[in-house]
XYZ file of C-alpha atoms in Angstrom:
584
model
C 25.677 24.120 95.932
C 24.611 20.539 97.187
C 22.524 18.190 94.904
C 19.352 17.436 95.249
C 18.266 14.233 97.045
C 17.280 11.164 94.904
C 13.745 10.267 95.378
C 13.498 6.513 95.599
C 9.873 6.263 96.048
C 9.495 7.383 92.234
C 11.950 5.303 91.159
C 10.940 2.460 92.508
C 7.277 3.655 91.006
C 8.315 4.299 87.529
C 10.495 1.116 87.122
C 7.434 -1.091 87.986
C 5.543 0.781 85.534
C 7.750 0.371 82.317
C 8.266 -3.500 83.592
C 4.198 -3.560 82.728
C 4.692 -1.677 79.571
C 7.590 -3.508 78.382
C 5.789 -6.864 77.724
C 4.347 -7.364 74.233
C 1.184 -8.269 75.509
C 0.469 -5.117 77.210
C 1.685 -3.030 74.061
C -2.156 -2.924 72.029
C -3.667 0.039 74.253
C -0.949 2.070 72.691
C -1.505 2.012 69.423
C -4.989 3.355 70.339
C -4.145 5.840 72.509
C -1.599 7.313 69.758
C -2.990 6.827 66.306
C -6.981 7.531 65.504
C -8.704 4.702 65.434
C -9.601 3.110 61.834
C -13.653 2.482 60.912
C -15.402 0.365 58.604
C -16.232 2.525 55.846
C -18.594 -0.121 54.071
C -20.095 -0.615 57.449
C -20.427 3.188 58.705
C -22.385 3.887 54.857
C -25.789 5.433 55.182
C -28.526 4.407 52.741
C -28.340 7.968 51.339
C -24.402 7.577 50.859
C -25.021 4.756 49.628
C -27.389 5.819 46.618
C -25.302 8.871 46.041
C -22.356 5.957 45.274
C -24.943 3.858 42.863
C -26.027 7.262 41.076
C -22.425 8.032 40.544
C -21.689 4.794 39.074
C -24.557 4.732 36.823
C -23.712 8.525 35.608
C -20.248 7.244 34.790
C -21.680 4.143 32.662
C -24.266 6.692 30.962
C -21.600 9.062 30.125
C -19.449 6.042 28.597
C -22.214 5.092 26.307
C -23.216 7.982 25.385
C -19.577 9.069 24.437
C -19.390 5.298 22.205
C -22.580 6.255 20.797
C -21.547 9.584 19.363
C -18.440 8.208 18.120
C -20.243 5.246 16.063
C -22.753 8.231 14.852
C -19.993 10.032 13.986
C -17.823 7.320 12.650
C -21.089 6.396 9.939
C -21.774 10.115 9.309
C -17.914 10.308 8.223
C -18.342 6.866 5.958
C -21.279 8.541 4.196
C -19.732 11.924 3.522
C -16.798 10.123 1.914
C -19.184 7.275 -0.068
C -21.288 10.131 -0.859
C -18.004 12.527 -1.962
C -16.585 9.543 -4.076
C -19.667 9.131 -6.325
C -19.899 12.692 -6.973
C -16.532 13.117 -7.680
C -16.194 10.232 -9.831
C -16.019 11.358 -13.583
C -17.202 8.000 -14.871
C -20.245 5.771 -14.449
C -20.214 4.288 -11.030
C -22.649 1.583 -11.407
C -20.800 -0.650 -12.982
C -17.627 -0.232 -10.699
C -20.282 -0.982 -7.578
C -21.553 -3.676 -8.635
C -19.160 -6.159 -7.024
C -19.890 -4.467 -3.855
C -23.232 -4.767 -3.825
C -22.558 -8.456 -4.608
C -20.139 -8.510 -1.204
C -23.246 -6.513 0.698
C -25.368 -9.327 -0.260
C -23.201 -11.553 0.728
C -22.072 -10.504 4.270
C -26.454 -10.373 4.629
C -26.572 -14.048 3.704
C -23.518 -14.912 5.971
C -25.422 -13.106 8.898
C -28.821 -14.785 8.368
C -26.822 -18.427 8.260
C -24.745 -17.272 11.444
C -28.317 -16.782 13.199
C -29.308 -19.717 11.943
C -26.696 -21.784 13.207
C -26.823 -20.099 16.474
C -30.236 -21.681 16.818
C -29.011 -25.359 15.937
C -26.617 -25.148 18.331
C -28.464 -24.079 21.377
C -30.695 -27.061 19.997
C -27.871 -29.468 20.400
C -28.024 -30.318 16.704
C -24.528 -29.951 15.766
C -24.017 -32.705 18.568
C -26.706 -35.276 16.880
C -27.662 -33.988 13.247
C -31.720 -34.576 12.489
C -32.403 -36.343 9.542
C -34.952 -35.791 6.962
C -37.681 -38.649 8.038
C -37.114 -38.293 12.499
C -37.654 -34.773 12.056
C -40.418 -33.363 13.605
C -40.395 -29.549 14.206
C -40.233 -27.333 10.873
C -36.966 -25.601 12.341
C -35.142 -29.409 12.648
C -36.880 -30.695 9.060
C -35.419 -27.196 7.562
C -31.991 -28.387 9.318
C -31.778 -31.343 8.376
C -32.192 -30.295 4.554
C -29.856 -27.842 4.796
C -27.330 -30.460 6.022
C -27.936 -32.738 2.815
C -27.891 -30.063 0.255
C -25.085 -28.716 1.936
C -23.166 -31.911 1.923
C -24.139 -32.770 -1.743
C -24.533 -29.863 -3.854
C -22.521 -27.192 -1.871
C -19.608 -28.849 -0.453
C -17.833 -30.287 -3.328
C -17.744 -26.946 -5.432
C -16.457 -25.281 -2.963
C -13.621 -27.637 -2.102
C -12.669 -27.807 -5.738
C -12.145 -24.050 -5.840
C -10.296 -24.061 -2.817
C -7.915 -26.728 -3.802
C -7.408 -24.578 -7.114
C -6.838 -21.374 -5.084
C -4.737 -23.309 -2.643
C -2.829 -24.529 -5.762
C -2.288 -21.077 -7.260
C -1.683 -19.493 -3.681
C 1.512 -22.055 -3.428
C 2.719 -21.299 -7.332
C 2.620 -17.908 -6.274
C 4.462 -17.689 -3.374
C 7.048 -20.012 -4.826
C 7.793 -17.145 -7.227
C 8.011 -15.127 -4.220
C 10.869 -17.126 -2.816
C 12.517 -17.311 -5.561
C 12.548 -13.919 -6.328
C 13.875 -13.768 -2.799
C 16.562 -15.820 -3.289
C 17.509 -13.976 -6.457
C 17.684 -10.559 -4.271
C 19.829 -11.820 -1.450
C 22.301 -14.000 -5.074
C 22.597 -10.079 -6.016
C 23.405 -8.478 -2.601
C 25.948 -11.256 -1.888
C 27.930 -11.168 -5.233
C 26.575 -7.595 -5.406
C 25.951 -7.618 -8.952
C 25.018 -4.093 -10.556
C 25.542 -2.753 -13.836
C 28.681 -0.485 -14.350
C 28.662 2.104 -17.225
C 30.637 2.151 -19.789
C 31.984 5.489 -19.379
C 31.316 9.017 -17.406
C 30.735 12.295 -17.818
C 32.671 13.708 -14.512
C 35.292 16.116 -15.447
C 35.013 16.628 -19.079
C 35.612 20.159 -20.904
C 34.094 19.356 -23.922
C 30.274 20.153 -24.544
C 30.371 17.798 -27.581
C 30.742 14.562 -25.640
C 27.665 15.188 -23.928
C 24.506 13.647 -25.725
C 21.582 15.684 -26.604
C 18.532 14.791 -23.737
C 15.589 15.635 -23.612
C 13.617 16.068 -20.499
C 10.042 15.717 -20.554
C 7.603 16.770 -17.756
C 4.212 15.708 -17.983
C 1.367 16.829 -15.715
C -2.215 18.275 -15.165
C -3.614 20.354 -12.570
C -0.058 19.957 -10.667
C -0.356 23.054 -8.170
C 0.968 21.525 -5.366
C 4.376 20.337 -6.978
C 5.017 21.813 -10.176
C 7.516 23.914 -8.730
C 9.677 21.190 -7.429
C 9.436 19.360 -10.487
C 10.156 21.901 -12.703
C 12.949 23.287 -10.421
C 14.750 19.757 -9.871
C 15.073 19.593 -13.670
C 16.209 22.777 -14.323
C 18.892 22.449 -12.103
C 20.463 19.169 -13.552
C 23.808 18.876 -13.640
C 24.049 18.765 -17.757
C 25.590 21.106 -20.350
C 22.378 23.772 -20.876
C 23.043 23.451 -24.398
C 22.628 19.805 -24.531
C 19.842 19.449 -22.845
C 16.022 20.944 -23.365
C 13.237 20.576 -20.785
C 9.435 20.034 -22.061
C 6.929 20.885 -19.842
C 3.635 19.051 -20.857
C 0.524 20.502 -19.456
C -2.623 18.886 -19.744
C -4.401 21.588 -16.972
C -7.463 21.954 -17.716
C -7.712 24.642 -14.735
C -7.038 28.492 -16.206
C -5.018 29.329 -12.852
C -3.039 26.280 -12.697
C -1.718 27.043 -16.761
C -0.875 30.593 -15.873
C 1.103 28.950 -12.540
C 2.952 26.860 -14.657
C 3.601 28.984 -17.531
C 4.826 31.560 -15.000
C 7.794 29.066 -13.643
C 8.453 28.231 -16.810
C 9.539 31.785 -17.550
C 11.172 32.336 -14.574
C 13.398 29.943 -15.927
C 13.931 30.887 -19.256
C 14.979 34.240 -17.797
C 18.070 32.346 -15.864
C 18.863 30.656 -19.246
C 17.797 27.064 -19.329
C 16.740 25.813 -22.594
C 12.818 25.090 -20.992
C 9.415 25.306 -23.238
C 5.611 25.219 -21.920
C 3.252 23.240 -23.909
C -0.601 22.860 -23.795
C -2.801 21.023 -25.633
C -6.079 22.330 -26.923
C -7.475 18.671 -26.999
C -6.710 16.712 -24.013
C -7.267 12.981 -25.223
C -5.381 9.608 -24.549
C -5.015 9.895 -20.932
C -1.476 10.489 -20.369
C -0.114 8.818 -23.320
C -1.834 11.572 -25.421
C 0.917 14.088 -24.142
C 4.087 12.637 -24.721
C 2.772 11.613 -27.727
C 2.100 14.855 -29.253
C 5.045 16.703 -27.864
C 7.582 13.907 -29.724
C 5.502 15.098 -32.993
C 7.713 18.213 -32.913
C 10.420 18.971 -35.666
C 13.455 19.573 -33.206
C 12.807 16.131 -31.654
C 14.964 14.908 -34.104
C 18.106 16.432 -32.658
C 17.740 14.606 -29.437
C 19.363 10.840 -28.803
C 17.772 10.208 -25.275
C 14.377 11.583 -23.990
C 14.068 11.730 -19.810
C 10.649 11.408 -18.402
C 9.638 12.831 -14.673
C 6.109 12.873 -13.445
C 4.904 16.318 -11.669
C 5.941 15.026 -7.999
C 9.285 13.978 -9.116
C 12.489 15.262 -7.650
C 15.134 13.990 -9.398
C 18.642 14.665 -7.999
C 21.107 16.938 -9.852
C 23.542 14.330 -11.065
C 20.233 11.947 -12.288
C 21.359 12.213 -15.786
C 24.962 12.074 -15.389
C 24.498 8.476 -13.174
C 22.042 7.226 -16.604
C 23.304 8.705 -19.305
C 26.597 6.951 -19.275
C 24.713 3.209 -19.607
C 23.845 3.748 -22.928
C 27.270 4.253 -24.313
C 28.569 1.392 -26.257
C 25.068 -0.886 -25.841
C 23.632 0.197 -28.920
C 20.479 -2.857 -28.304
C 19.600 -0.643 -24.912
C 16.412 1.042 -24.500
C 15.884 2.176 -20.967
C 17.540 2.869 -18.031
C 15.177 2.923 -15.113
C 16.025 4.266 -11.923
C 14.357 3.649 -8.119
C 11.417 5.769 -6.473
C 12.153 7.196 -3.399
C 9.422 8.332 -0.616
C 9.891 11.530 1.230
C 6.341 10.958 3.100
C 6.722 7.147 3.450
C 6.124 7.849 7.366
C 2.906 10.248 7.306
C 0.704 7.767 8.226
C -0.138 4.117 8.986
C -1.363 4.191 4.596
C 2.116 5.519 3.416
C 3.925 2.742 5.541
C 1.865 -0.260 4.188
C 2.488 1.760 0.400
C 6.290 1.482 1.198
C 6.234 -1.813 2.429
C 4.494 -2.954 -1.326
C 6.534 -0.909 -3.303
C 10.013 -1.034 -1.620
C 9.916 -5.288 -2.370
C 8.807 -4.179 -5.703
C 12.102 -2.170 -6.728
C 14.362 -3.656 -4.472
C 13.176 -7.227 -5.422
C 11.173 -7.399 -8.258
C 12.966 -5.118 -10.736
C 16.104 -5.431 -9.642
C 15.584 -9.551 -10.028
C 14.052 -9.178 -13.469
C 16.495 -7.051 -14.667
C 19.452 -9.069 -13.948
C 18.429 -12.429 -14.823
C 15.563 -11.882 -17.341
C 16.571 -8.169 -18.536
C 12.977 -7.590 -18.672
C 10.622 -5.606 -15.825
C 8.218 -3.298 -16.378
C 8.236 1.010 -17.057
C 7.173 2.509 -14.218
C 6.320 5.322 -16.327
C 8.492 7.839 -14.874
C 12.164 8.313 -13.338
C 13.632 6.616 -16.952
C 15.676 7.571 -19.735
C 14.583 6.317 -23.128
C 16.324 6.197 -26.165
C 14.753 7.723 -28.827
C 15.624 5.519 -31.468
C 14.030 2.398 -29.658
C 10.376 4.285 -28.539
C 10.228 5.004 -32.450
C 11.004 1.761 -33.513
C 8.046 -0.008 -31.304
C 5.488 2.347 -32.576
C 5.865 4.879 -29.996
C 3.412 5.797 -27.414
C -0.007 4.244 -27.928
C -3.772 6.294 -26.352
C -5.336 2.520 -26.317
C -4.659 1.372 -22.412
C -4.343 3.201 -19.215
C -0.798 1.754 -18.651
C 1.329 3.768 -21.198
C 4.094 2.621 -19.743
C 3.594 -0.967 -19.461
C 2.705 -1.078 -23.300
C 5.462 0.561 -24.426
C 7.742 -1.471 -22.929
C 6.123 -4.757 -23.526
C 6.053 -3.721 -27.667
C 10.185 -2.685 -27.312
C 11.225 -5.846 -25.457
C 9.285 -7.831 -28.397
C 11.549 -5.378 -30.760
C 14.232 -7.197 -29.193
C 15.917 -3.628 -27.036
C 16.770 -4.382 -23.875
C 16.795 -2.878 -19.943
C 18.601 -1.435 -17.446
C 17.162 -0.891 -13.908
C 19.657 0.759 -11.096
C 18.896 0.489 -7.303
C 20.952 2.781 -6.193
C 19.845 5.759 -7.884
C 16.692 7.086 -6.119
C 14.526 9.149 -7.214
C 12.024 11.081 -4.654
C 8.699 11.696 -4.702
C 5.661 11.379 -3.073
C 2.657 8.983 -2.189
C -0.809 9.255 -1.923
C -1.819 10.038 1.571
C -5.778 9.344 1.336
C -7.615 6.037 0.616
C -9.269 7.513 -1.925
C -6.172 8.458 -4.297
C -4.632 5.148 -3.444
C -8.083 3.237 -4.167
C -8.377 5.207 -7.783
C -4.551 4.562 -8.167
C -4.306 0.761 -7.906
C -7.450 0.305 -9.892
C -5.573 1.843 -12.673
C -2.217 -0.451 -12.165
C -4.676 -3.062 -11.672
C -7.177 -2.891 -14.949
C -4.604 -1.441 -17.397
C -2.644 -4.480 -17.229
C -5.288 -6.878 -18.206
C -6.439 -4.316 -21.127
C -3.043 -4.461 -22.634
C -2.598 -8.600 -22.359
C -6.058 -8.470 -23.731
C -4.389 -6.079 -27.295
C -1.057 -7.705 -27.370
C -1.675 -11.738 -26.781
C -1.973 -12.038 -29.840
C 1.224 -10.121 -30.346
C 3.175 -12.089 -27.890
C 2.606 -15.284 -29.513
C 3.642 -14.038 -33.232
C 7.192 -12.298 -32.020
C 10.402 -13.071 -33.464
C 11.839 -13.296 -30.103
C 12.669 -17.131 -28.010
C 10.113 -19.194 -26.364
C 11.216 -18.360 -22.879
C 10.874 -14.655 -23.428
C 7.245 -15.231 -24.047
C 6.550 -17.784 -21.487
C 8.011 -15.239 -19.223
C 5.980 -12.360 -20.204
C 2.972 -14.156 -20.782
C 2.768 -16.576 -17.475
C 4.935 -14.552 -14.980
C 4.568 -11.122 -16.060
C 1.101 -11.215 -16.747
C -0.652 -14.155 -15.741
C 0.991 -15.004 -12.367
C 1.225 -11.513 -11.414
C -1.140 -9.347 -12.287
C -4.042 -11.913 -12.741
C -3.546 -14.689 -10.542
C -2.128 -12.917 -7.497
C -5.468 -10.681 -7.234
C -7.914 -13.453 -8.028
C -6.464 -16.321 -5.440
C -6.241 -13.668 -2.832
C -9.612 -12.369 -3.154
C -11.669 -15.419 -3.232
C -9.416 -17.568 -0.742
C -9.783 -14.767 1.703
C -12.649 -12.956 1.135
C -15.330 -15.665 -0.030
C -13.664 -19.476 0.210
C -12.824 -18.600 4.205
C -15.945 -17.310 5.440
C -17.965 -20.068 3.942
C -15.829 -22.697 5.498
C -17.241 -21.429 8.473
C -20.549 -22.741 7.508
C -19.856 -25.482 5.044
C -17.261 -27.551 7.418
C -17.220 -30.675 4.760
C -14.955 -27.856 2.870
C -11.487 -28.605 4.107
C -9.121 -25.142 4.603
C -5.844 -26.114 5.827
C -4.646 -23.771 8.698
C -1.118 -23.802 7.197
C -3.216 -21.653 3.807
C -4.793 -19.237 6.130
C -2.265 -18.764 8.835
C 1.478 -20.240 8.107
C 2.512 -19.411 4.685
C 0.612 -16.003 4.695
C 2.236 -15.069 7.788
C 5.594 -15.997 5.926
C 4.644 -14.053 2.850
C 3.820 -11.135 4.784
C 7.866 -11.534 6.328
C 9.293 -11.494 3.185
C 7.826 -9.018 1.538
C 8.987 -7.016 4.319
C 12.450 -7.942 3.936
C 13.606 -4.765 1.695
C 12.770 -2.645 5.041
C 13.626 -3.875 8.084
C 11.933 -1.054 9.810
C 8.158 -1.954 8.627
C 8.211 -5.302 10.948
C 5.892 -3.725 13.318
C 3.410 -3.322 11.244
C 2.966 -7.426 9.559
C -0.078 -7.633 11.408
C -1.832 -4.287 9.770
C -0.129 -5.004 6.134
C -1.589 -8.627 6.253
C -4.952 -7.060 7.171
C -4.591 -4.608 4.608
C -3.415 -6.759 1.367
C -6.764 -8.831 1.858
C -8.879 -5.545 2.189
C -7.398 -4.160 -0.733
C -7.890 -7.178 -2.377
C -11.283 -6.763 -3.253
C -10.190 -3.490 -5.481
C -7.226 -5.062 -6.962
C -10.039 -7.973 -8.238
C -12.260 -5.466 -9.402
C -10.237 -3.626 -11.123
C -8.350 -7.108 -12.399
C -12.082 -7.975 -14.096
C -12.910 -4.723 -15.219
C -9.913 -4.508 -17.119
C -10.064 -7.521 -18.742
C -13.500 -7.952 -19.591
C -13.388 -3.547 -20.913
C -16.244 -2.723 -18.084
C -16.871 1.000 -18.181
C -14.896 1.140 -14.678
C -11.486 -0.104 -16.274
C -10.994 3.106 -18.529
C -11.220 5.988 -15.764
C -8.519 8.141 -15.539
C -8.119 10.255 -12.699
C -5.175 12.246 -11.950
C -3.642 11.162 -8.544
C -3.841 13.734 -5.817
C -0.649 15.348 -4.431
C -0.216 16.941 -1.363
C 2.895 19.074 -1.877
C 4.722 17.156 1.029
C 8.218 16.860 -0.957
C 9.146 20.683 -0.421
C 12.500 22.007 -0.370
C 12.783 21.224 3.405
C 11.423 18.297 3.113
C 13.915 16.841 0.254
C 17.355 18.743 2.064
C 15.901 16.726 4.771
C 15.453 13.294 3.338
C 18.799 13.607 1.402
C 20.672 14.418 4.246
C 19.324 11.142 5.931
C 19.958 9.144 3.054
């Protein structure tokens, strides 16, 4: 079969044809011809489009507001439930305790009504050329211009001398904050910790065991007494040398029978375990202790352990305490270290931790090497008997138990042992309100007791530097200082530099060495660095309860003698604690 016979005429065609189609020039029409041709959209727009587009919009923006404005409304709603809640709730006269706030309300008014004020004078252009009293001519610049000489006269020069005696206690302050520092990091490097004097791992004989006694105090504890009661009963202690005390002060019918039903459960399995209640609830928490020491078989005991109701001790707690007191005949306690199982619930637990893990890791652990002083924490400790009787035992006339009794025994002469590394768990207060009530207790009770033992300080046999300790550190510096600089530097001295500027506030005192503070007081955990910024925030909002509390207590206002029984959450279950010791 023959091919078929070229056809030149198309070839010759078709090569002239891709010659034009070739150049680059000639290459445009294409793109039309094989993708759709683009249009203007914001040309092509009707006018009804086009009002469609600007109803849209403006249903977006009313949505938006209308979305912020129910949250503020709901946000102020929530405020006033909670104000409203507290009052109620509160078991002692309120007015007194509210009175400093109404003071701050009045105060923030007045700071609004000079902001407005100066807003005016500055669109005037009188902060550029300042009036004076005789060229003024309007009543707005004559009222200006006297505000300007009163305020450099009379105003001015108070203010800067409390600021330079705020700035001075600020920097005494945090120079016992660096030193305290440097004592922590002396310890960790030479690792200095107190060794016991013997140990009770391995031993046959029931007799070389000391007689403890374990005391559980607690009131309306239905979320943990369980735990409590459990972690105690399960210590790792001769049953015959060791008797557990559970101290009610429930006031709740339910929450007695609770108790007094795990109590039994226990005495069932054998362990030596009693339930007492008091008819007459009275001296706050010292009132319970108190009365359950008053019984006849107390006698028999050397050492007396105390646990508060959220406390989880660990089963070898007694066997890693108990051996300190052998051979130191002048000690008294032997404090151990809280432990958090909740310290991450929420943005309050991790500020909480941040405060108290400098206080144990730094604080105590500093005092009680160098100064073998620091104070109770009123639970997690082992007492000797023989020392709480010879300082009078516990006393119903503060709110800090604790703190007095071991302010009276260290004028006695005993002496203190706090250990790091044995942790005790338990839990912190997850709501505002608990915390609020709690550190206006640590914060009042303090200056009640300096208030009752001053006096006492100055007339004990004991050296001149154990007093200047416990009188200018321990109590001054630390409990009464630190909450009075903080709140008026922050709180009133900065926002009226704002408006008296002949008031000089260094920027190194409101930015530098607070930001510094704030970094080493976050030192003992490493993990809380990303959250300076809210802690710093927080210490100066809290600051105005800490004061409160700080002047309540030490001038006996109605507000500085509340009780109220911290509120648990249950969080440190059995899951919870296999958990946390796991990690640890």
């Amino acid at each position: 079969m023959s091919s078929r016979a070229q056809n030149y005429e198309f070839q010759e065609w078709w090569n002239k044809h891709r010659e034009f189609l070739d150049k680059p020039e000639n290459t445009a029409f294409l793109t039309v011809e094989i993708h759709s041709p683009t249009v203007d959209k914001g040309h092509t727009r009707s006018a009804r489009q086009l009002s469609w587009l600007w109803l849209l919009k403006f249903q977006q923006l009313a949505t938006s507001l209308a979305w912020l404005t129910d949250g503020f409304i709901d946000l102020v709603r929530t405020a006033n439930r909670r104000i409203a809640a507290s009052k109620t709730d509160s078991p002692f006269d309120s007015s007194i305790s509210s009175r400093l706030y109404r003071i701050i309300k009045y105060f923030l008014f007045l700071v609004i009504l000079l902001l407005c004020f100066e807003l005016i004078t500055y669109l005037k252009g009188w902060h550029f050329s300042p009036p004076s009293v005789e060229s003024a001519e309007a009543v707005v610049e004559r009222a200006y211009a006297k505000w300007l000489e009163i305020r450099v006269n009379y105003l001015a020069p108070p203010l800067q001398s409390l600021t330079n005696l705020c700035i001075i206690l600020f920097l005494i302050q945090s120079v016992d904050r660096i030193a305290l520092i440097l004592g922590c990091f002396w310890i960790k490097f030479w690792k200095l910790r107190p060794v016991a004097a013997a140990e009770y791992v391995g031993r046959e004989n029931v007799e070389d065991y000391p007689m403890v006694l374990v005391q559980i105090p607690m009131c309306n504890e239905r979320e943990v007494y369980q735990q409590s009661i459990a972690a105690c009963c399960i210590q790792d202690w001769p049953k015959e040398r060791m008797l557990i005390q559970v101290l009610d002060d429930s006031d709740e019918l339910d929450a007695q029978l609770l108790i007094k039903a795990e109590v039994q459960k226990w005495q069932q399995r054998g362990v030596h375990i009693l339930y007492r209640h008091r008819l007459i609830r009275t001296g706050y928490k010292a009132g319970n202790p108190k009365s359950a020491m008053s019984c006849d078989y107390v006698k028999d005991y050397e050492f007396v352990a105390i646990f508060d109701a959220d406390f989880q001790p660990g089963p070898d707690f007694l066997k890693r305490t108990i051996p300190h007191f052998k051979g130191k005949d002048d000690l008294a306690l032997v404090q151990a270290r809280w432990a958090f199982v909740n310290k991450d619930e929420n943005l309050l637990t991790r500020l909480q931790n941040i405060n108290l893990s400098f206080h144990f890791e730094v604080e105590q652990q500093v005092n009680g090497v160098f100064i073998n002083f620091f104070g109770f924490n009123g639970t997690a400790g082992v007492w000797r008997i023989k020392a709480l009787e010879d300082c009078g035992g516990w006393l119903e006339r503060t709110t800090v138990e604790d703190m007095d009794i071991v302010v009276r025994a260290h004028l006695c002469g005993w002496k203190f042992i706090y250990l790091n590394d044995v942790k005790c768990l338990c839990e912190l207060p997850e709501s505002y309100e608990a915390y609020k009530k709690q550190q206006h207790r640590w914060h009042s009770g303090p200056m009640q007791l300096f208030r009752l033992c001053f006096v006492d300080i100055l007339r004990a046999k004991v050296s001149f530097g154990k007093k200047a300790n416990m009188i200018f550190l321990f109590f001054l510096l630390r409990k009464l200082i630190l909450p009075f600089y903080s709140f008026t530097l922050f709180c009133i001295i900065l926002p009226l530099t704002m408006f008296l500027p002949e008031a000089q506030l260094p920027a190194w005192v409101v930015c530098y060495v607070p930001g510094i503070m704030s970094i080493l007081n976050i030192l003992p955990g490493p993990r809380s660095f990303p959250f300076i910024v809210p802690y710093l925030l927080f210490e100066n909002t809290m600051s105005v309860t800490k004061f409160n509390a700080m002047i309540s207590g030490l001038f006996r206002l109605g507000s500085s003698y509340e009780w109220v029984v911290t509120k648990k959450l249950g969080r440190s279950s059995e899951a919870d604690l296999v958990a946390f010791a796991e990690k640890e």
